Short mmCIF file of C-alpha atoms and ligand atoms in Angstrom, two decimals:
data_model
loop_
_atom_site.label_atom_id
_atom_site.label_comp_id
_atom_site.label_asym_id
_atom_site.label_seq_id
_atom_site.Cartn_x
_atom_site.Cartn_y
_atom_site.Cartn_z
CA MET A 1 22.32 13.49 -22.35
CA THR A 2 19.53 12.44 -24.34
CA TYR A 3 16.99 9.50 -24.22
CA GLN A 4 17.10 7.86 -27.74
CA ASN A 5 16.77 10.46 -30.19
CA PHE A 6 15.00 12.96 -27.76
CA SER A 7 16.39 15.64 -25.44
CA LEU A 8 15.00 16.07 -21.98
CA ALA A 9 13.38 19.12 -23.16
CA GLN A 10 11.54 17.63 -25.95
CA LEU A 11 10.43 14.69 -23.96
CA GLN A 12 9.25 17.34 -21.35
CA ALA A 13 7.20 19.02 -24.06
CA LEU A 14 5.49 16.35 -25.39
CA ASP A 15 5.09 14.97 -21.91
CA ALA A 16 3.09 18.19 -21.13
CA ALA A 17 1.11 18.16 -24.66
CA HIS A 18 0.00 14.73 -24.28
CA HIS A 19 0.14 13.01 -21.07
CA LEU A 20 -2.16 13.75 -18.17
CA HIS A 21 -0.49 12.28 -14.93
CA PRO A 22 -2.23 10.49 -11.88
CA PHE A 23 -2.46 12.83 -8.69
CA THR A 24 -1.00 16.04 -10.31
CA ASP A 25 -1.86 19.44 -10.41
CA HIS A 26 -1.24 19.87 -14.10
CA LYS A 27 -0.73 23.55 -14.42
CA ASP A 28 2.18 23.21 -11.88
CA LEU A 29 3.40 20.25 -13.74
CA ARG A 30 3.49 22.07 -16.97
CA GLY A 31 5.71 24.86 -15.26
CA ALA A 32 8.03 22.50 -13.52
CA GLY A 33 8.62 19.97 -16.33
CA SER A 34 8.71 16.29 -15.38
CA ARG A 35 11.76 14.27 -14.43
CA MET A 36 12.40 11.72 -16.84
CA ILE A 37 13.36 8.09 -14.92
CA VAL A 38 14.76 6.20 -17.99
CA ARG A 39 16.44 2.98 -16.46
CA ALA A 40 16.94 1.12 -13.13
CA ASP A 41 18.93 -1.42 -11.72
CA GLY A 42 18.92 -3.13 -8.29
CA PRO A 43 18.06 -0.25 -5.74
CA TYR A 44 18.47 2.61 -8.17
CA VAL A 45 16.64 4.58 -10.76
CA TYR A 46 18.50 6.69 -13.10
CA ASP A 47 17.04 9.83 -14.78
CA SER A 48 17.66 10.97 -18.31
CA GLU A 49 20.31 13.33 -17.21
CA GLY A 50 22.33 10.47 -15.88
CA HIS A 51 21.59 11.11 -11.98
CA ARG A 52 21.49 8.02 -10.03
CA ILE A 53 18.85 8.07 -7.30
CA LEU A 54 18.46 5.57 -4.38
CA ASP A 55 14.75 4.69 -4.40
CA ALA A 56 13.69 4.62 -0.86
CA MET A 57 9.89 4.21 -2.15
CA ALA A 58 10.45 0.80 -4.25
CA GLY A 59 8.63 2.84 -7.04
CA LEU A 60 5.41 3.35 -5.47
CA TRP A 61 5.60 0.62 -2.55
CA CYS A 62 5.89 -2.06 -5.16
CA VAL A 63 9.25 -3.07 -6.32
CA ASN A 64 10.13 -5.29 -3.26
CA VAL A 65 12.84 -7.51 -5.26
CA GLY A 66 14.23 -4.48 -6.81
CA TYR A 67 14.95 -3.55 -10.55
CA GLY A 68 16.61 -5.44 -13.31
CA ARG A 69 15.36 -8.82 -12.33
CA LYS A 70 16.00 -11.26 -15.44
CA GLU A 71 14.11 -14.11 -13.91
CA LEU A 72 10.92 -11.71 -14.23
CA ALA A 73 11.67 -10.61 -17.59
CA GLU A 74 12.09 -14.40 -18.63
CA ALA A 75 8.79 -15.71 -16.88
CA ALA A 76 6.87 -12.83 -18.98
CA TYR A 77 8.94 -13.88 -22.24
CA LYS A 78 8.19 -17.48 -21.94
CA GLN A 79 4.57 -17.07 -20.97
CA MET A 80 3.84 -14.50 -23.95
CA LEU A 81 5.29 -17.20 -26.43
CA GLU A 82 3.00 -20.19 -24.95
CA LEU A 83 0.00 -18.18 -24.06
CA PRO A 84 -0.15 -14.30 -24.00
CA TYR A 85 -3.73 -14.04 -22.98
CA TYR A 86 -6.67 -16.38 -22.61
CA ASN A 87 -9.86 -15.14 -20.38
CA SER A 88 -11.05 -17.07 -17.47
CA PHE A 89 -14.71 -16.54 -17.82
CA PHE A 90 -17.48 -19.00 -19.43
CA ARG A 91 -15.95 -22.03 -17.68
CA CYS A 92 -12.30 -21.61 -19.12
CA SER A 93 -9.23 -21.25 -16.99
CA THR A 94 -5.54 -21.10 -18.04
CA PRO A 95 -2.79 -23.01 -15.53
CA THR A 96 -0.81 -19.92 -14.68
CA PRO A 97 -3.37 -18.27 -12.44
CA VAL A 98 -4.34 -21.69 -11.07
CA LEU A 99 -0.84 -22.38 -9.98
CA LEU A 100 -0.40 -18.73 -8.41
CA ALA A 101 -3.87 -19.04 -6.60
CA GLN A 102 -2.53 -22.33 -4.86
CA LYS A 103 0.64 -20.60 -3.89
CA LEU A 104 -1.35 -17.67 -2.50
CA ALA A 105 -3.79 -19.81 -0.54
CA GLU A 106 -0.53 -21.64 0.87
CA ILE A 107 0.96 -18.11 2.07
CA ALA A 108 -1.97 -16.47 3.30
CA PRO A 109 -3.25 -16.99 6.91
CA LYS A 110 -4.86 -20.28 7.21
CA SER A 111 -8.47 -19.67 6.63
CA VAL A 112 -7.98 -17.91 3.61
CA ASN A 113 -8.17 -20.16 0.33
CA GLN A 114 -9.54 -18.40 -2.59
CA VAL A 115 -8.39 -15.72 -4.86
CA PHE A 116 -10.08 -13.51 -7.29
CA TYR A 117 -7.89 -11.37 -9.85
CA GLY A 118 -7.82 -7.94 -11.10
CA SER A 119 -5.09 -5.60 -12.35
CA SER A 120 -4.83 -3.05 -9.59
CA GLY A 121 -5.29 -2.36 -6.14
CA SER A 122 -8.44 -0.07 -6.72
CA GLU A 123 -10.25 -2.93 -8.68
CA ALA A 124 -9.23 -5.47 -6.16
CA ASN A 125 -11.25 -3.19 -3.36
CA ASP A 126 -14.05 -2.87 -6.03
CA THR A 127 -14.34 -6.44 -5.96
CA ALA A 128 -14.09 -6.89 -2.46
CA LEU A 129 -16.85 -4.38 -1.91
CA ARG A 130 -19.14 -6.07 -4.37
CA LEU A 131 -18.33 -9.64 -2.92
CA ILE A 132 -19.19 -8.83 0.57
CA ARG A 133 -22.52 -7.43 -0.51
CA GLN A 134 -23.31 -10.18 -2.37
CA PHE A 135 -22.39 -12.48 0.68
CA TRP A 136 -24.96 -10.94 2.86
CA VAL A 137 -27.61 -10.79 -0.05
CA LEU A 138 -26.86 -14.65 -0.19
CA GLU A 139 -27.07 -14.98 3.46
CA GLY A 140 -30.35 -13.56 3.50
CA LYS A 141 -29.53 -10.11 5.10
CA PRO A 142 -29.43 -7.77 2.12
CA GLU A 143 -29.84 -4.81 4.51
CA LYS A 144 -26.49 -5.74 5.86
CA ASN A 145 -24.58 -3.24 3.62
CA ARG A 146 -22.82 -0.63 5.30
CA VAL A 147 -19.08 -0.46 5.52
CA ILE A 148 -16.96 1.21 8.54
CA SER A 149 -13.74 2.75 7.08
CA ARG A 150 -11.29 5.33 8.42
CA LYS A 151 -10.27 8.80 7.97
CA MET A 152 -6.96 9.24 5.99
CA ALA A 153 -7.37 5.53 4.66
CA TYR A 154 -6.23 4.80 1.03
CA HIS A 155 -7.92 2.04 -0.64
CA GLY A 156 -7.46 3.20 -4.56
CA SER A 157 -8.79 5.73 -6.91
CA THR A 158 -11.89 4.38 -8.81
CA ILE A 159 -15.29 5.61 -7.28
CA ALA A 160 -15.34 2.65 -5.03
CA GLY A 161 -11.78 2.87 -3.83
CA THR A 162 -12.16 6.72 -3.03
CA SER A 163 -15.56 6.09 -1.29
CA LEU A 164 -13.86 3.52 0.92
CA GLY A 165 -10.64 5.68 1.24
CA GLY A 166 -10.88 8.49 3.94
CA MET A 167 -9.01 11.17 2.18
CA SER A 168 -11.07 14.55 2.15
CA GLY A 169 -9.53 16.06 -0.92
CA MET A 170 -10.37 12.85 -2.80
CA HIS A 171 -14.01 12.95 -1.45
CA ASP A 172 -14.51 16.53 -2.36
CA GLN A 173 -14.06 15.80 -6.16
CA LEU A 174 -16.15 12.66 -6.17
CA HIS A 175 -19.50 14.64 -6.47
CA GLY A 176 -21.34 11.71 -5.08
CA ALA A 177 -19.44 8.80 -3.22
CA VAL A 178 -21.04 4.87 -3.08
CA PRO A 179 -23.42 5.47 -0.26
CA ASN A 180 -23.59 3.78 3.20
CA ILE A 181 -19.74 3.97 3.87
CA VAL A 182 -18.77 5.75 7.04
CA HIS A 183 -15.41 6.95 8.25
CA VAL A 184 -13.92 6.78 11.76
CA MET A 185 -10.94 7.81 13.59
CA ALA A 186 -7.53 6.41 12.44
CA PRO A 187 -5.20 5.00 15.08
CA TYR A 188 -2.55 7.75 14.42
CA ALA A 189 -1.36 8.42 18.09
CA PHE A 190 1.16 11.25 17.15
CA GLU A 191 -1.79 13.50 16.25
CA ASN A 192 -5.11 11.83 17.93
CA ALA A 193 -3.86 10.64 21.29
CA GLU A 194 -4.57 12.57 24.18
CA PRO A 195 -1.49 14.01 26.10
CA GLY A 196 -0.53 11.48 28.63
CA GLU A 197 -2.60 8.60 27.17
CA SER A 198 -0.75 5.24 26.94
CA GLU A 199 -0.36 3.44 23.43
CA GLU A 200 -2.51 0.70 24.84
CA ALA A 201 -5.30 2.89 26.05
CA PHE A 202 -5.15 4.81 22.64
CA GLY A 203 -5.25 1.59 20.89
CA LEU A 204 -8.40 0.42 22.61
CA ARG A 205 -9.96 4.10 22.29
CA ALA A 206 -9.11 3.86 18.31
CA ALA A 207 -10.81 0.48 18.21
CA LYS A 208 -13.79 1.69 20.14
CA ALA A 209 -14.46 4.10 17.51
CA VAL A 210 -15.34 1.36 15.18
CA GLU A 211 -17.59 -0.35 17.32
CA ASP A 212 -19.58 2.95 18.26
CA ALA A 213 -19.89 3.26 14.57
CA ILE A 214 -21.36 -0.50 14.42
CA LEU A 215 -23.69 0.26 17.25
CA GLU A 216 -24.87 3.49 15.99
CA ALA A 217 -25.82 2.07 12.53
CA GLY A 218 -27.11 -0.93 14.33
CA ALA A 219 -25.04 -4.13 13.75
CA ASP A 220 -27.76 -5.79 11.53
CA LYS A 221 -26.97 -3.04 9.08
CA VAL A 222 -23.16 -3.15 8.99
CA ALA A 223 -21.51 -5.59 6.39
CA ALA A 224 -18.05 -5.15 7.24
CA PHE A 225 -14.98 -3.01 8.40
CA ILE A 226 -12.05 -2.41 5.97
CA GLY A 227 -8.78 -1.06 7.09
CA GLU A 228 -5.01 -1.14 5.91
CA PRO A 229 -2.90 -2.83 8.76
CA ILE A 230 -0.64 0.15 8.66
CA MET A 231 -1.89 3.22 6.52
CA GLY A 232 0.31 3.80 3.72
CA ALA A 233 -0.40 6.74 1.58
CA GLY A 234 -1.89 8.36 4.55
CA GLY A 235 1.60 8.57 6.14
CA VAL A 236 2.76 5.21 7.32
CA LYS A 237 0.31 5.10 10.45
CA ILE A 238 1.44 2.37 12.55
CA PRO A 239 -1.49 1.20 15.11
CA PRO A 240 -0.78 0.43 18.59
CA ARG A 241 0.04 -3.09 19.07
CA ASN A 242 -3.46 -4.08 20.49
CA TYR A 243 -5.25 -2.29 17.87
CA TRP A 244 -5.76 -5.20 15.22
CA ALA A 245 -6.68 -7.86 17.91
CA GLU A 246 -9.35 -5.70 19.42
CA ILE A 247 -10.86 -4.65 15.97
CA GLN A 248 -11.04 -8.60 15.13
CA ARG A 249 -12.58 -9.04 18.53
CA ILE A 250 -15.27 -6.47 17.85
CA CYS A 251 -15.89 -7.36 14.39
CA ARG A 252 -16.56 -11.04 15.62
CA LYS A 253 -18.83 -10.03 18.39
CA HIS A 254 -21.11 -8.01 16.07
CA ASP A 255 -20.78 -10.35 13.00
CA VAL A 256 -19.38 -8.03 10.75
CA LEU A 257 -16.80 -9.18 8.17
CA LEU A 258 -13.20 -8.09 8.22
CA MET A 259 -11.76 -6.51 5.01
CA ILE A 260 -7.99 -6.17 5.27
CA ASP A 261 -6.43 -3.96 2.59
CA GLU A 262 -2.71 -5.22 2.31
CA VAL A 263 -1.88 -3.61 -1.18
CA ILE A 264 1.21 -1.89 0.58
CA THR A 265 1.82 -4.32 3.32
CA GLY A 266 1.67 -7.76 1.46
CA TYR A 267 4.28 -9.94 0.27
CA GLY A 268 6.98 -9.27 2.64
CA ARG A 269 7.06 -5.72 3.77
CA THR A 270 6.47 -6.07 7.66
CA GLY A 271 8.55 -9.30 7.82
CA GLU A 272 5.87 -11.66 7.25
CA TRP A 273 4.09 -12.56 4.02
CA PHE A 274 1.17 -10.47 5.16
CA ALA A 275 0.67 -8.01 8.15
CA SER A 276 -2.31 -10.02 8.97
CA GLN A 277 -0.12 -12.62 10.07
CA ALA A 278 2.27 -10.15 11.95
CA TYR A 279 -0.52 -8.87 13.87
CA GLY A 280 -2.06 -12.48 14.26
CA ILE A 281 -5.49 -11.80 12.62
CA GLU A 282 -7.61 -13.88 10.14
CA PRO A 283 -9.52 -11.36 7.92
CA ASP A 284 -12.37 -12.28 5.60
CA THR A 285 -10.93 -10.72 2.62
CA ILE A 286 -7.32 -9.51 1.90
CA THR A 287 -6.92 -7.02 -1.03
CA THR A 288 -3.27 -7.08 -2.40
CA ALA A 289 -1.69 -5.80 -5.68
CA LYS A 290 1.75 -3.94 -5.92
CA ALA A 291 4.45 -6.16 -4.59
CA LEU A 292 2.67 -9.20 -5.93
CA THR A 293 4.60 -8.82 -8.92
CA SER A 294 7.12 -6.27 -7.51
CA GLY A 295 5.77 -3.98 -10.15
CA TYR A 296 6.70 -5.76 -13.10
CA GLN A 297 3.24 -6.43 -14.24
CA PRO A 298 0.00 -4.93 -13.19
CA LEU A 299 -1.88 -7.56 -11.11
CA SER A 300 -4.16 -7.73 -8.04
CA ALA A 301 -5.28 -10.44 -6.18
CA LEU A 302 -8.31 -10.31 -3.75
CA LEU A 303 -7.62 -13.05 -1.29
CA VAL A 304 -11.07 -14.55 0.22
CA GLY A 305 -11.70 -16.34 3.27
CA ASP A 306 -13.20 -19.34 3.76
CA ARG A 307 -16.58 -18.20 5.16
CA VAL A 308 -17.26 -15.87 2.21
CA ALA A 309 -15.97 -18.24 -0.26
CA GLU A 310 -17.98 -20.91 1.19
CA THR A 311 -21.25 -19.12 0.87
CA LEU A 312 -20.33 -18.02 -2.69
CA THR A 313 -19.85 -21.70 -3.64
CA GLU A 314 -22.54 -23.30 -1.82
CA LYS A 315 -25.45 -20.89 -2.52
CA GLY A 316 -24.68 -20.39 -6.17
CA GLY A 317 -26.13 -17.96 -8.71
CA GLU A 318 -23.87 -15.94 -10.87
CA PHE A 319 -21.76 -13.31 -9.18
CA TYR A 320 -21.69 -10.79 -12.29
CA HIS A 321 -18.42 -9.12 -11.80
CA GLY A 322 -14.99 -9.65 -13.49
CA TYR A 323 -12.29 -8.21 -15.60
CA THR A 324 -11.21 -8.86 -19.06
CA TYR A 325 -7.76 -9.46 -17.71
CA SER A 326 -8.66 -11.37 -14.22
CA GLY A 327 -6.19 -13.96 -13.93
CA HIS A 328 -3.80 -12.36 -16.76
CA PRO A 329 -1.28 -15.58 -17.48
CA VAL A 330 1.32 -13.04 -18.06
CA ALA A 331 1.12 -11.08 -14.98
CA CYS A 332 0.28 -14.37 -12.92
CA ALA A 333 3.85 -15.88 -14.48
CA VAL A 334 5.68 -12.91 -13.33
CA ALA A 335 4.07 -13.15 -9.98
CA LEU A 336 5.05 -16.65 -9.29
CA ALA A 337 8.53 -15.73 -10.21
CA ASN A 338 8.53 -12.80 -7.76
CA LEU A 339 7.15 -15.01 -5.07
CA ASP A 340 10.11 -17.47 -5.97
CA ILE A 341 12.70 -15.00 -5.67
CA ILE A 342 11.14 -13.50 -2.20
CA GLU A 343 11.40 -16.98 -0.95
CA LYS A 344 14.67 -18.38 -2.15
CA GLU A 345 16.35 -15.15 -0.96
CA GLY A 346 14.93 -15.04 2.20
CA LEU A 347 13.92 -11.51 1.92
CA ILE A 348 11.02 -11.68 4.49
CA ASP A 349 12.99 -13.30 7.15
CA ARG A 350 15.93 -10.34 6.26
CA VAL A 351 13.16 -7.89 6.89
CA ARG A 352 11.97 -9.34 10.11
CA GLU A 353 15.32 -10.38 11.80
CA ASP A 354 17.76 -7.92 10.40
CA THR A 355 16.79 -4.91 8.44
CA GLY A 356 13.56 -4.05 9.99
CA PRO A 357 15.10 -3.90 13.37
CA TYR A 358 18.13 -2.27 12.16
CA LEU A 359 15.88 0.34 10.30
CA ALA A 360 14.14 1.23 13.31
CA LYS A 361 17.18 1.51 15.38
CA VAL A 362 18.96 3.82 13.04
CA LEU A 363 16.10 6.06 12.52
CA GLN A 364 16.00 6.81 15.89
CA GLU A 365 19.61 6.97 16.46
CA ALA A 366 20.58 9.08 13.25
CA LEU A 367 17.38 11.55 13.27
CA GLY A 368 15.36 11.23 16.45
CA ASP A 369 17.32 14.24 17.78
CA HIS A 370 16.94 16.31 14.80
CA PRO A 371 15.39 19.66 15.79
CA LEU A 372 12.68 18.99 12.75
CA VAL A 373 12.05 15.68 13.67
CA GLY A 374 8.85 14.97 16.02
CA GLU A 375 8.80 11.44 15.63
CA VAL A 376 10.25 8.57 13.74
CA ARG A 377 8.52 5.28 13.27
CA SER A 378 8.72 2.11 11.32
CA PHE A 379 7.56 -1.58 10.88
CA GLY A 380 9.59 -3.90 8.86
CA LEU A 381 10.55 -1.83 6.08
CA MET A 382 7.91 1.12 6.18
CA GLY A 383 9.04 4.34 7.98
CA ALA A 384 7.85 7.60 8.67
CA ILE A 385 9.44 10.73 10.11
CA GLU A 386 7.19 13.55 11.52
CA ILE A 387 8.30 17.13 10.61
CA VAL A 388 7.50 19.63 12.97
CA ALA A 389 8.53 23.39 13.69
CA ASP A 390 8.87 22.83 17.43
CA LYS A 391 10.01 19.54 18.83
CA ALA A 392 8.54 19.71 22.24
CA SER A 393 5.05 21.17 21.10
CA ARG A 394 4.82 19.32 18.02
CA GLN A 395 3.78 22.30 16.54
CA ARG A 396 3.78 22.03 12.75
CA PHE A 397 5.06 24.54 10.00
CA GLU A 398 2.71 26.80 8.07
CA PRO A 399 1.11 26.34 5.58
CA SER A 400 0.43 22.58 6.44
CA GLY A 401 2.31 20.20 3.79
CA HIS A 402 4.71 22.63 3.04
CA ALA A 403 7.69 21.66 5.24
CA ALA A 404 8.03 18.03 4.16
CA VAL A 405 8.04 18.80 0.40
CA VAL A 406 11.00 21.20 1.25
CA VAL A 407 12.80 17.92 2.80
CA ARG A 408 11.67 15.80 0.05
CA ASP A 409 13.10 18.13 -2.48
CA HIS A 410 16.52 18.20 -0.86
CA ALA A 411 16.46 14.61 -0.33
CA VAL A 412 15.74 14.06 -4.11
CA VAL A 413 18.59 16.38 -5.04
CA SER A 414 21.09 14.69 -2.74
CA GLY A 415 20.16 11.29 -4.52
CA LEU A 416 17.59 9.83 -2.61
CA MET A 417 13.99 9.32 -3.70
CA MET A 418 11.40 9.55 -0.48
CA ARG A 419 7.70 10.98 -0.34
CA ALA A 420 5.98 13.86 1.32
CA THR A 421 2.40 13.14 2.48
CA GLY A 422 1.25 15.95 4.53
CA ASP A 423 3.85 16.96 7.33
CA THR A 424 5.28 13.41 7.14
CA MET A 425 8.21 12.20 5.18
CA ILE A 426 7.59 8.41 4.46
CA MET A 427 9.75 5.40 2.94
CA SER A 428 9.12 1.92 1.83
CA PRO A 429 12.19 0.71 0.28
CA PRO A 430 13.02 -2.55 -1.78
CA LEU A 431 13.13 -5.47 0.54
CA ILE A 432 16.69 -6.35 -1.02
CA TRP A 433 18.15 -3.19 1.02
CA THR A 434 20.86 -4.11 3.25
CA ARG A 435 21.96 -2.59 6.47
CA GLU A 436 24.68 -0.41 4.29
CA THR A 437 21.96 0.88 2.22
CA ILE A 438 19.96 1.81 5.21
CA ASP A 439 23.17 3.67 6.52
CA THR A 440 23.60 5.53 3.35
CA ALA A 441 19.90 6.48 2.84
CA MET A 442 20.08 7.82 6.66
CA GLU A 443 22.94 9.92 5.82
CA MET A 444 21.24 11.46 2.92
CA ILE A 445 18.19 12.06 5.03
CA ARG A 446 20.25 13.69 7.55
CA THR A 447 21.46 16.20 5.08
CA ALA A 448 18.31 16.98 3.46
CA LEU A 449 16.99 17.74 7.04
CA ASP A 450 19.80 19.85 7.81
CA LYS A 451 19.38 21.70 4.32
CA ALA A 452 15.41 22.12 5.00
CA ALA A 453 16.28 23.46 8.43
CA GLN A 454 18.31 26.10 7.05
CA ASP A 455 15.37 27.05 4.86
CA LEU A 456 12.52 26.63 7.33
CA LEU A 457 13.99 28.04 10.30
CA LYS A 458 15.68 30.99 9.15
C1 PLP B 501 -2.07 1.80 -4.07
C2 PLP B 501 -3.01 1.35 -2.97
C3 PLP B 501 -4.37 1.02 -3.70
C4 PLP B 501 -4.68 1.07 -4.93
O1 PLP B 501 -3.85 0.31 -5.61
P1 PLP B 501 -3.70 0.87 -7.09
O2 PLP B 501 -3.22 -0.31 -8.14
O3 PLP B 501 -3.02 2.10 -7.75
O4 PLP B 501 -5.25 0.85 -7.81
C5 PLP B 501 -5.51 0.41 -2.57
N1 PLP B 501 -4.80 0.32 -1.49
C6 PLP B 501 -3.95 0.59 -0.88
C7 PLP B 501 -3.75 0.36 0.46
C8 PLP B 501 -2.76 1.12 -1.76
O5 PLP B 501 -1.40 1.34 -1.18
#
């Protein structure tokens, strides 16, 4: 099969000759050749050779309403004809981002009512970092500029995003991170809890690591704490239930701002509009992107809480920051149509009441007893499977990260797109998945695990 007038081999040669991919070993890719995804519909993507693949990653955590949505294409088309672009600098605005901002204020936690736009999650985190530092300057405390983050966190790939994140491989390639950012233990019980430690005790201990870092720096030097409610790229690491309330208590006690990165968890994935609502916290900033447009357009929205916004508005002085495409009308039109679909189709209620609990149940039932599976866990429509060599001792395969890739490759061959990160298999399907789609996926994963076990345990 060909794509337009190109064979797969021709496209792969051009790809290798001209296209540098994100997060890729280019020598390795050149040898392997890339899979060409040429179209998509509903929960499926199709490659150039006609294979249909069930997309358990929703693209890259973003296509929450599924593929092939005409409403989103029409919203973009209409906006492009009417006003394809105008900036919101220099006392100008355009209506679409204004209406979207109003909508976002309506669905966000109560104390969050302002929006700063960008085109990606990384940009939004850059904005967040600059904004909270500016906030403390305006408050007359410029020395309160440190940020506490966590190991294994992912906050994007720009220099600020990488510095905020806690991925050691990424840090090694930074050659100079943004200063004054420290990383503490992640609330990842599977690897970090002591034998016999209860979930609650571990949750308090993981939160205490944040307080210890605040006390070590001195609270008058710490601007904010940043964290993903559920770590995504780090391996769908779900914290103990008591962790976030405790983090919020600690932040308030020491007057440290709470920055929450909901680039993955935002817009329905956890069964609420935002995971902050699922965990009952009121952050000072909420970073969002990905599912804001279901990936149909690049758009991010940094949601800004009243405390920070009021200082910015009351004290005044120009905040020298923004992007050409801040508040891009076409991206904002698509976002409005996307939020409309999520609402009208009741996708969030479906995740909270039906598919989320169902996924948790069948992950356990269908995969929990598999010899390669050390743990399954999920929250809403985010799931993870820990791959181990020995179930009882939780010993991993050598070399680290290899086993999950073997499982992943078998899954893709069997028609299911999942991701491997470290020794963890992760999934984050579109919110349009039904119980039947989940059943189908579980069968494919079980088959992939069986095949991987033959490879790995021989
Ligand atoms: C993807 C992601 C980002 C970065 O978003 P980009 O659009 O890729 O820049 C930031 N934070 C989290 C939690 C993410 O998952």
